[in-house]
PDB file of C-alpha atoms in Angstrom:
ATOM      1  CA  GLU A   1      14.073   1.262 -13.476  1.00 58.00           C
ATOM      2  CA  THR A   2      15.462   0.222 -10.240  1.00 70.00           C
ATOM      3  CA  GLY A   3      13.020  -1.388  -7.978  1.00 88.00           C
ATOM      4  CA  VAL A   4      13.352  -1.339  -4.422  1.00 93.00           C
ATOM      5  CA  THR A   5      16.326  -1.984  -2.519  1.00 95.00           C
ATOM      6  CA  GLN A   6      16.935  -2.922   0.936  1.00 96.00           C
ATOM      7  CA  SER A   7      20.577  -2.790   3.371  1.00 96.00           C
ATOM      8  CA  PRO A   8      21.216  -4.864   5.652  1.00 97.00           C
ATOM      9  CA  THR A   9      19.746  -8.087   3.978  1.00 95.00           C
ATOM     10  CA  HIS A  10      20.799  -9.710   7.629  1.00 96.00           C
ATOM     11  CA  LEU A  11      21.893  -8.989  11.122  1.00 96.00           C
ATOM     12  CA  ILE A  12      22.380 -10.228  14.117  1.00 98.00           C
ATOM     13  CA  LYS A  13      20.556  -8.198  17.570  1.00 98.00           C
ATOM     14  CA  THR A  14      21.004  -8.541  21.061  1.00 97.00           C
ATOM     15  CA  ARG A  15      18.212  -7.338  22.998  1.00 97.00           C
ATOM     16  CA  GLY A  16      18.135  -4.178  24.459  1.00 97.00           C
ATOM     17  CA  GLN A  17      20.164  -2.702  21.176  1.00 98.00           C
ATOM     18  CA  GLN A  18      18.739  -0.827  18.588  1.00 98.00           C
ATOM     19  CA  VAL A  19      19.039  -0.759  14.910  1.00 98.00           C
ATOM     20  CA  THR A  20      18.591   0.716  11.214  1.00 98.00           C
ATOM     21  CA  LEU A  21      16.978  -1.176   8.565  1.00 98.00           C
ATOM     22  CA  ARG A  22      17.396   0.567   4.686  1.00 98.00           C
ATOM     23  CA  CYS A  23      15.080   1.502   2.128  1.00 97.00           C
ATOM     24  CA  SER A  24      15.360   3.214  -1.280  1.00 95.00           C
ATOM     25  CA  SER A  25      12.774   3.715  -3.108  1.00 91.00           C
ATOM     26  CA  GLN A  26      11.566   1.915  -7.026  1.00 88.00           C
ATOM     27  CA  SER A  27      12.808   5.344  -9.061  1.00 84.00           C
ATOM     28  CA  GLY A  28       9.173   7.754  -9.618  1.00 81.00           C
ATOM     29  CA  HIS A  29       7.585   7.055  -6.088  1.00 85.00           C
ATOM     30  CA  ASN A  30       7.252   9.151  -4.030  1.00 86.00           C
ATOM     31  CA  THR A  31       5.772   6.795  -0.884  1.00 88.00           C
ATOM     32  CA  VAL A  32       7.518   4.267   1.835  1.00 92.00           C
ATOM     33  CA  SER A  33       5.647   2.303   3.667  1.00 92.00           C
ATOM     34  CA  TRP A  34       7.089  -0.932   6.224  1.00 96.00           C
ATOM     35  CA  TYR A  35       5.884  -3.815   6.625  1.00 96.00           C
ATOM     36  CA  GLN A  36       7.220  -6.910   9.614  1.00 97.00           C
ATOM     37  CA  GLN A  37       6.379 -10.142   8.628  1.00 94.00           C
ATOM     38  CA  ALA A  38       7.283 -13.088  10.828  1.00 94.00           C
ATOM     39  CA  LEU A  39       7.965 -16.786  10.171  1.00 90.00           C
ATOM     40  CA  GLY A  40       5.112 -18.386   8.986  1.00 87.00           C
ATOM     41  CA  GLN A  41       2.934 -14.871   9.276  1.00 90.00           C
ATOM     42  CA  GLY A  42       1.560 -12.420   6.298  1.00 92.00           C
ATOM     43  CA  PRO A  43       3.406  -9.175   6.278  1.00 94.00           C
ATOM     44  CA  GLN A  44       1.689  -5.846   9.361  1.00 95.00           C
ATOM     45  CA  PHE A  45       2.238  -3.238   8.573  1.00 93.00           C
ATOM     46  CA  ILE A  46       4.001  -0.731  11.154  1.00 95.00           C
ATOM     47  CA  PHE A  47       3.725   2.893   9.168  1.00 93.00           C
ATOM     48  CA  GLN A  48       4.118   4.553   6.052  1.00 91.00           C
ATOM     49  CA  TYR A  49       6.089   7.829   5.296  1.00 91.00           C
ATOM     50  CA  TYR A  50       5.239  10.225   2.363  1.00 86.00           C
ATOM     51  CA  ARG A  51       6.620  13.862   2.130  1.00 84.00           C
ATOM     52  CA  GLU A  52       9.288  13.131   5.016  1.00 89.00           C
ATOM     53  CA  GLU A  53       6.417  13.237   7.183  1.00 89.00           C
ATOM     54  CA  GLU A  54       4.452   9.683   8.962  1.00 89.00           C
ATOM     55  CA  ASN A  55       1.581   9.430   7.256  1.00 84.00           C
ATOM     56  CA  GLY A  56      -0.197   5.997   8.904  1.00 85.00           C
ATOM     57  CA  ARG A  57       0.475   3.621  11.566  1.00 89.00           C
ATOM     58  CA  GLY A  58      -0.422   0.382  12.720  1.00 90.00           C
ATOM     59  CA  ASN A  59      -0.140  -1.738  15.476  1.00 92.00           C
ATOM     60  CA  PHE A  60       3.179  -1.341  16.963  1.00 96.00           C
ATOM     61  CA  PRO A  61       5.094   0.646  19.662  1.00 96.00           C
ATOM     62  CA  PRO A  62       7.089   4.103  19.451  1.00 96.00           C
ATOM     63  CA  ARG A  63      10.491   2.580  20.015  1.00 98.00           C
ATOM     64  CA  PHE A  64       9.550   1.956  16.146  1.00 98.00           C
ATOM     65  CA  SER A  65      10.089   4.654  14.252  1.00 97.00           C
ATOM     66  CA  GLY A  66      10.939   6.187  11.213  1.00 96.00           C
ATOM     67  CA  LEU A  67      12.412   8.634   8.711  1.00 96.00           C
ATOM     68  CA  GLN A  68      11.371   9.678   5.258  1.00 95.00           C
ATOM     69  CA  PHE A  69      15.029  11.863   3.101  1.00 94.00           C
ATOM     70  CA  PRO A  70      14.011  14.242   0.422  1.00 92.00           C
ATOM     71  CA  ASN A  71      15.241  11.805  -1.964  1.00 90.00           C
ATOM     72  CA  TYR A  72      12.530   9.822  -0.793  1.00 90.00           C
ATOM     73  CA  SER A  73      14.869   6.793   0.796  1.00 93.00           C
ATOM     74  CA  SER A  74      13.884   5.513   4.487  1.00 96.00           C
ATOM     75  CA  GLU A  75      15.418   4.350   7.655  1.00 97.00           C
ATOM     76  CA  LEU A  76      13.098   2.143  10.257  1.00 98.00           C
ATOM     77  CA  ASN A  77      14.922   2.315  13.248  1.00 98.00           C
ATOM     78  CA  VAL A  78      13.844  -0.385  16.508  1.00 98.00           C
ATOM     79  CA  ASN A  79      15.154   1.035  19.747  1.00 97.00           C
ATOM     80  CA  ALA A  80      15.410  -1.486  22.886  1.00 97.00           C
ATOM     81  CA  LEU A  81      15.167  -4.416  21.039  1.00 98.00           C
ATOM     82  CA  GLU A  82      13.131  -7.851  22.082  1.00 97.00           C
ATOM     83  CA  LEU A  83      13.519 -11.344  21.196  1.00 97.00           C
ATOM     84  CA  ASP A  84      10.119 -11.039  19.102  1.00 97.00           C
ATOM     85  CA  ASP A  85      10.826  -8.562  16.786  1.00 98.00           C
ATOM     86  CA  SER A  86      12.908 -11.335  15.309  1.00 98.00           C
ATOM     87  CA  ALA A  87      11.107 -11.354  11.463  1.00 97.00           C
ATOM     88  CA  LEU A  88      12.139 -10.154   8.074  1.00 95.00           C
ATOM     89  CA  TYR A  89      11.338  -6.314   7.669  1.00 97.00           C
ATOM     90  CA  LEU A  90      10.192  -5.274   4.554  1.00 96.00           C
ATOM     91  CA  CYS A  91       9.709  -1.541   2.986  1.00 96.00           C
ATOM     92  CA  ALA A  92       7.429  -0.647  -0.244  1.00 93.00           C
ATOM     93  CA  SER A  93       7.046   1.951  -2.547  1.00 90.00           C
ATOM     94  CA  SER A  94       4.368   3.387  -4.499  1.00 84.00           C
ATOM     95  CA  GLY A  95       2.699   6.485  -5.310  1.00 75.00           C
ATOM     96  CA  GLY A  96       4.753   9.631  -7.314  1.00 64.00           C
ATOM     97  CA  GLN A  97       3.374  11.832 -10.099  1.00 54.00           C
ATOM     98  CA  GLY A  98       1.929  10.843 -12.825  1.00 49.00           C
ATOM     99  CA  VAL A  99       1.536   7.298 -11.423  1.00 51.00           C
ATOM    100  CA  MET A 100      -1.452   5.305 -11.580  1.00 53.00           C
ATOM    101  CA  ASN A 101      -2.385   4.859  -7.194  1.00 58.00           C
ATOM    102  CA  THR A 102      -3.761   1.040  -7.464  1.00 63.00           C
ATOM    103  CA  GLY A 103      -3.265   0.024  -4.246  1.00 66.00           C
ATOM    104  CA  GLU A 104       0.028  -1.764  -5.187  1.00 77.00           C
ATOM    105  CA  LEU A 105       2.674  -2.238  -3.395  1.00 85.00           C
ATOM    106  CA  PHE A 106       5.803  -2.569  -4.679  1.00 88.00           C
ATOM    107  CA  PHE A 107       8.194  -4.503  -2.234  1.00 92.00           C
ATOM    108  CA  GLY A 108      12.656  -5.123  -1.697  1.00 94.00           C
ATOM    109  CA  GLU A 109      13.622  -8.305  -0.180  1.00 93.00           C
ATOM    110  CA  GLY A 110      14.066  -7.733   3.126  1.00 94.00           C
ATOM    111  CA  SER A 111      15.848  -7.414   5.665  1.00 96.00           C
ATOM    112  CA  ARG A 112      16.104 -10.249   7.842  1.00 95.00           C
ATOM    113  CA  LEU A 113      16.765  -9.459  12.149  1.00 98.00           C
ATOM    114  CA  THR A 114      17.016 -11.902  14.632  1.00 98.00           C
ATOM    115  CA  VAL A 115      17.630 -10.681  18.173  1.00 97.00           C
ATOM    116  CA  LEU A 116      19.190 -13.126  20.505  1.00 96.00           C
TER     117      LEU A 116
ATOM    118  CA  GLY B   1     -10.933  -3.144  10.628  1.00 81.00           C
ATOM    119  CA  ASN B   2      -9.582  -4.669   7.686  1.00 87.00           C
ATOM    120  CA  SER B   3      -9.418  -8.437   7.307  1.00 93.00           C
ATOM    121  CA  VAL B   4      -8.063 -10.927   4.902  1.00 96.00           C
ATOM    122  CA  THR B   5      -8.641 -14.998   5.613  1.00 96.00           C
ATOM    123  CA  GLN B   6      -7.458 -17.083   3.166  1.00 95.00           C
ATOM    124  CA  MET B   7      -7.122 -21.323   3.273  1.00 88.00           C
ATOM    125  CA  GLU B   8      -4.622 -22.914   6.077  1.00 83.00           C
ATOM    126  CA  GLY B   9      -2.310 -24.341   4.603  1.00 85.00           C
ATOM    127  CA  PRO B  10       0.444 -26.214   2.909  1.00 95.00           C
ATOM    128  CA  VAL B  11      -0.978 -27.448  -0.012  1.00 96.00           C
ATOM    129  CA  THR B  12       0.473 -30.257  -1.614  1.00 97.00           C
ATOM    130  CA  LEU B  13      -0.303 -31.274  -5.326  1.00 97.00           C
ATOM    131  CA  SER B  14       1.341 -33.002  -8.314  1.00 97.00           C
ATOM    132  CA  GLU B  15       2.912 -31.657 -11.362  1.00 97.00           C
ATOM    133  CA  GLU B  16      -0.799 -30.653 -13.762  1.00 96.00           C
ATOM    134  CA  ALA B  17      -2.856 -30.150 -10.674  1.00 97.00           C
ATOM    135  CA  PHE B  18      -5.727 -28.257 -10.568  1.00 97.00           C
ATOM    136  CA  LEU B  19      -5.145 -25.319  -7.528  1.00 97.00           C
ATOM    137  CA  THR B  20      -7.149 -23.301  -5.845  1.00 97.00           C
ATOM    138  CA  ILE B  21      -6.566 -21.369  -2.530  1.00 97.00           C
ATOM    139  CA  ASN B  22      -9.536 -19.940  -1.218  1.00 97.00           C
ATOM    140  CA  CYS B  23      -9.353 -15.813   0.262  1.00 97.00           C
ATOM    141  CA  THR B  24     -12.475 -14.106   2.031  1.00 97.00           C
ATOM    142  CA  TYR B  25     -12.246 -10.690   2.904  1.00 96.00           C
ATOM    143  CA  THR B  26     -13.809  -8.173   5.794  1.00 94.00           C
ATOM    144  CA  ALA B  27     -13.441  -4.026   4.479  1.00 90.00           C
ATOM    145  CA  THR B  28     -15.564  -1.368   4.857  1.00 82.00           C
ATOM    146  CA  GLY B  29     -15.655   0.587   1.510  1.00 79.00           C
ATOM    147  CA  TYR B  30     -14.133  -1.015  -1.326  1.00 80.00           C
ATOM    148  CA  PRO B  31     -10.907  -1.850  -1.225  1.00 87.00           C
ATOM    149  CA  SER B  32      -8.752  -2.987  -3.844  1.00 88.00           C
ATOM    150  CA  LEU B  33      -7.344  -6.917  -4.034  1.00 92.00           C
ATOM    151  CA  PHE B  34      -4.806  -8.533  -4.139  1.00 94.00           C
ATOM    152  CA  TRP B  35      -3.007 -11.716  -4.632  1.00 96.00           C
ATOM    153  CA  TYR B  36       0.785 -11.572  -3.883  1.00 96.00           C
ATOM    154  CA  VAL B  37       3.665 -14.498  -4.649  1.00 96.00           C
ATOM    155  CA  GLN B  38       6.835 -15.201  -2.016  1.00 93.00           C
ATOM    156  CA  TYR B  39       9.312 -17.255  -3.752  1.00 91.00           C
ATOM    157  CA  PRO B  40      11.826 -18.884  -1.177  1.00 86.00           C
ATOM    158  CA  GLY B  41      14.012 -16.048  -0.400  1.00 79.00           C
ATOM    159  CA  GLU B  42      12.524 -13.551  -1.612  1.00 82.00           C
ATOM    160  CA  GLY B  43      10.206 -10.235  -0.994  1.00 84.00           C
ATOM    161  CA  LEU B  44       7.313 -10.619  -1.995  1.00 91.00           C
ATOM    162  CA  GLN B  45       5.949  -9.717  -5.749  1.00 91.00           C
ATOM    163  CA  LEU B  46       2.217  -8.963  -6.981  1.00 92.00           C
ATOM    164  CA  LEU B  47       1.064 -11.698  -8.902  1.00 95.00           C
ATOM    165  CA  LEU B  48      -3.206 -10.381 -10.305  1.00 95.00           C
ATOM    166  CA  LYS B  49      -4.957  -7.416  -8.204  1.00 92.00           C
ATOM    167  CA  ALA B  50      -8.096  -6.608  -8.871  1.00 93.00           C
ATOM    168  CA  THR B  51      -9.806  -2.899  -8.142  1.00 87.00           C
ATOM    169  CA  LYS B  52     -13.452  -3.155  -8.392  1.00 87.00           C
ATOM    170  CA  ALA B  53     -16.341  -5.964  -8.414  1.00 91.00           C
ATOM    171  CA  ASP B  54     -15.945  -8.746 -10.721  1.00 94.00           C
ATOM    172  CA  ASP B  55     -12.984  -7.757 -11.530  1.00 94.00           C
ATOM    173  CA  LYS B  56     -11.093 -11.121 -13.011  1.00 97.00           C
ATOM    174  CA  GLY B  57      -7.280 -10.428 -12.477  1.00 96.00           C
ATOM    175  CA  SER B  58      -4.909 -12.668 -14.282  1.00 97.00           C
ATOM    176  CA  ASN B  59      -1.399 -13.534 -14.768  1.00 96.00           C
ATOM    177  CA  LYS B  60       0.951 -16.539 -15.872  1.00 95.00           C
ATOM    178  CA  GLY B  61      -2.237 -19.073 -16.222  1.00 97.00           C
ATOM    179  CA  PHE B  62      -3.231 -17.928 -11.845  1.00 98.00           C
ATOM    180  CA  GLU B  63      -7.355 -16.266 -12.211  1.00 98.00           C
ATOM    181  CA  ALA B  64      -9.204 -14.385  -9.363  1.00 98.00           C
ATOM    182  CA  THR B  65     -12.535 -13.114  -9.970  1.00 97.00           C
ATOM    183  CA  TYR B  66     -13.682  -9.951  -6.880  1.00 96.00           C
ATOM    184  CA  ARG B  67     -17.032 -11.281  -5.631  1.00 96.00           C
ATOM    185  CA  LYS B  68     -18.478  -8.226  -3.567  1.00 93.00           C
ATOM    186  CA  GLU B  69     -21.743 -10.996  -3.036  1.00 93.00           C
ATOM    187  CA  THR B  70     -19.175 -13.493  -1.462  1.00 95.00           C
ATOM    188  CA  THR B  71     -15.777 -11.691   0.363  1.00 95.00           C
ATOM    189  CA  SER B  72     -14.152 -13.796  -1.812  1.00 97.00           C
ATOM    190  CA  PHE B  73     -10.878 -13.555  -3.938  1.00 97.00           C
ATOM    191  CA  HIS B  74     -10.412 -17.172  -4.557  1.00 98.00           C
ATOM    192  CA  LEU B  75      -6.839 -18.021  -6.484  1.00 98.00           C
ATOM    193  CA  GLU B  76      -7.127 -20.277  -9.426  1.00 98.00           C
ATOM    194  CA  LYS B  77      -5.058 -21.833 -11.615  1.00 98.00           C
ATOM    195  CA  GLY B  78      -5.779 -25.039 -13.825  1.00 97.00           C
ATOM    196  CA  SER B  79      -2.499 -26.640 -13.956  1.00 96.00           C
ATOM    197  CA  VAL B  80       0.836 -26.341 -11.422  1.00 97.00           C
ATOM    198  CA  GLN B  81       4.345 -26.412 -12.584  1.00 97.00           C
ATOM    199  CA  VAL B  82       7.152 -26.960  -9.845  1.00 96.00           C
ATOM    200  CA  SER B  83       8.331 -23.461  -9.973  1.00 95.00           C
ATOM    201  CA  ASP B  84       4.625 -22.205  -8.868  1.00 97.00           C
ATOM    202  CA  SER B  85       6.535 -23.512  -5.953  1.00 96.00           C
ATOM    203  CA  ALA B  86       5.475 -20.446  -3.135  1.00 96.00           C
ATOM    204  CA  VAL B  87       4.180 -18.509  -0.490  1.00 95.00           C
ATOM    205  CA  TYR B  88       0.895 -16.934  -1.486  1.00 97.00           C
ATOM    206  CA  PHE B  89      -0.577 -14.588   0.245  1.00 97.00           C
ATOM    207  CA  CYS B  90      -4.381 -12.370   0.041  1.00 97.00           C
ATOM    208  CA  ALA B  91      -3.956  -9.476   0.539  1.00 94.00           C
ATOM    209  CA  LEU B  92      -6.506  -6.178   0.611  1.00 91.00           C
ATOM    210  CA  SER B  93      -5.734  -2.283   0.090  1.00 86.00           C
ATOM    211  CA  ASP B  94      -7.729  -0.103   2.272  1.00 74.00           C
ATOM    212  CA  GLY B  95      -5.723   3.856   1.865  1.00 60.00           C
ATOM    213  CA  VAL B  96      -4.350   5.713   4.753  1.00 54.00           C
ATOM    214  CA  SER B  97      -5.755   9.142   6.116  1.00 48.00           C
ATOM    215  CA  GLY B  98      -3.838  11.962   5.820  1.00 42.00           C
ATOM    216  CA  GLY B  99      -2.544  11.102   2.250  1.00 44.00           C
ATOM    217  CA  SER B 100      -3.727   9.308  -1.404  1.00 46.00           C
ATOM    218  CA  ASN B 101      -1.682   5.889  -1.054  1.00 58.00           C
ATOM    219  CA  TYR B 102      -2.609   2.899   0.599  1.00 70.00           C
ATOM    220  CA  LYS B 103      -1.401   0.178   3.117  1.00 82.00           C
ATOM    221  CA  LEU B 104      -2.206  -3.783   2.770  1.00 88.00           C
ATOM    222  CA  THR B 105      -3.780  -6.217   4.939  1.00 91.00           C
ATOM    223  CA  PHE B 106      -2.439  -9.679   4.840  1.00 94.00           C
ATOM    224  CA  GLY B 107      -3.927 -13.209   5.114  1.00 96.00           C
ATOM    225  CA  LYS B 108      -1.117 -15.408   7.054  1.00 95.00           C
ATOM    226  CA  GLY B 109      -0.595 -16.879   3.336  1.00 96.00           C
ATOM    227  CA  THR B 110      -0.432 -20.791   1.865  1.00 96.00           C
ATOM    228  CA  LEU B 111       2.464 -22.566   1.274  1.00 96.00           C
ATOM    229  CA  LEU B 112       2.181 -24.246  -2.252  1.00 97.00           C
ATOM    230  CA  THR B 113       4.372 -26.845  -3.348  1.00 97.00           C
ATOM    231  CA  VAL B 114       4.036 -29.116  -6.743  1.00 97.00           C
ATOM    232  CA  ASN B 115       5.588 -31.562  -7.303  1.00 96.00           C
ATOM    233  CA  PRO B 116       7.110 -33.778 -10.582  1.00 95.00           C
TER     234      PRO B 116
END
């Protein structure tokens, strides 16, 4: 069983640039969620994708956007980067046919973004 | 909205000491409750969970009981090891509208350091 994988693991951008982060969900899972974890804080929910559509969103501005593909993989895009966007971005997968839905999420190791 | 409050860290213990990390929550309905652990440089891993009142989750010597009357889910371990050094997050799940999947609301995390 393949777990959740994310890329890149680390990246550095400058203010105003755009970034795309990628995530492959765990085998059999059809839902992908993205979280932002600032240094010393708990993860904050950005949004969730289910059946290739956004299915719930946290308190993040529209410059945070995403996609989900037919194979359930996902991208997180952030435009007009700000210094405060520096964080660990975590992808989590869940759900799927035959998968008991108890609210448990399976996390990748994250993409650490530094904005200078 | 839903929220999770957990004990501020850091917590430093000697090996074989007793551990308690307090967690309380505010939520509507009947969320599932989780403890996740994050080892240095890694993503989050599920440590244990409880899906209804009075359930006890347990794993690797850690335990937590879902107390609806006190809205608490305190994490305990009778004898900690150096390898338990990590950040521990309490979380609750609630439904994401439009689907059958969930998002997690996390506490800020508690850093545990266990010295030999």
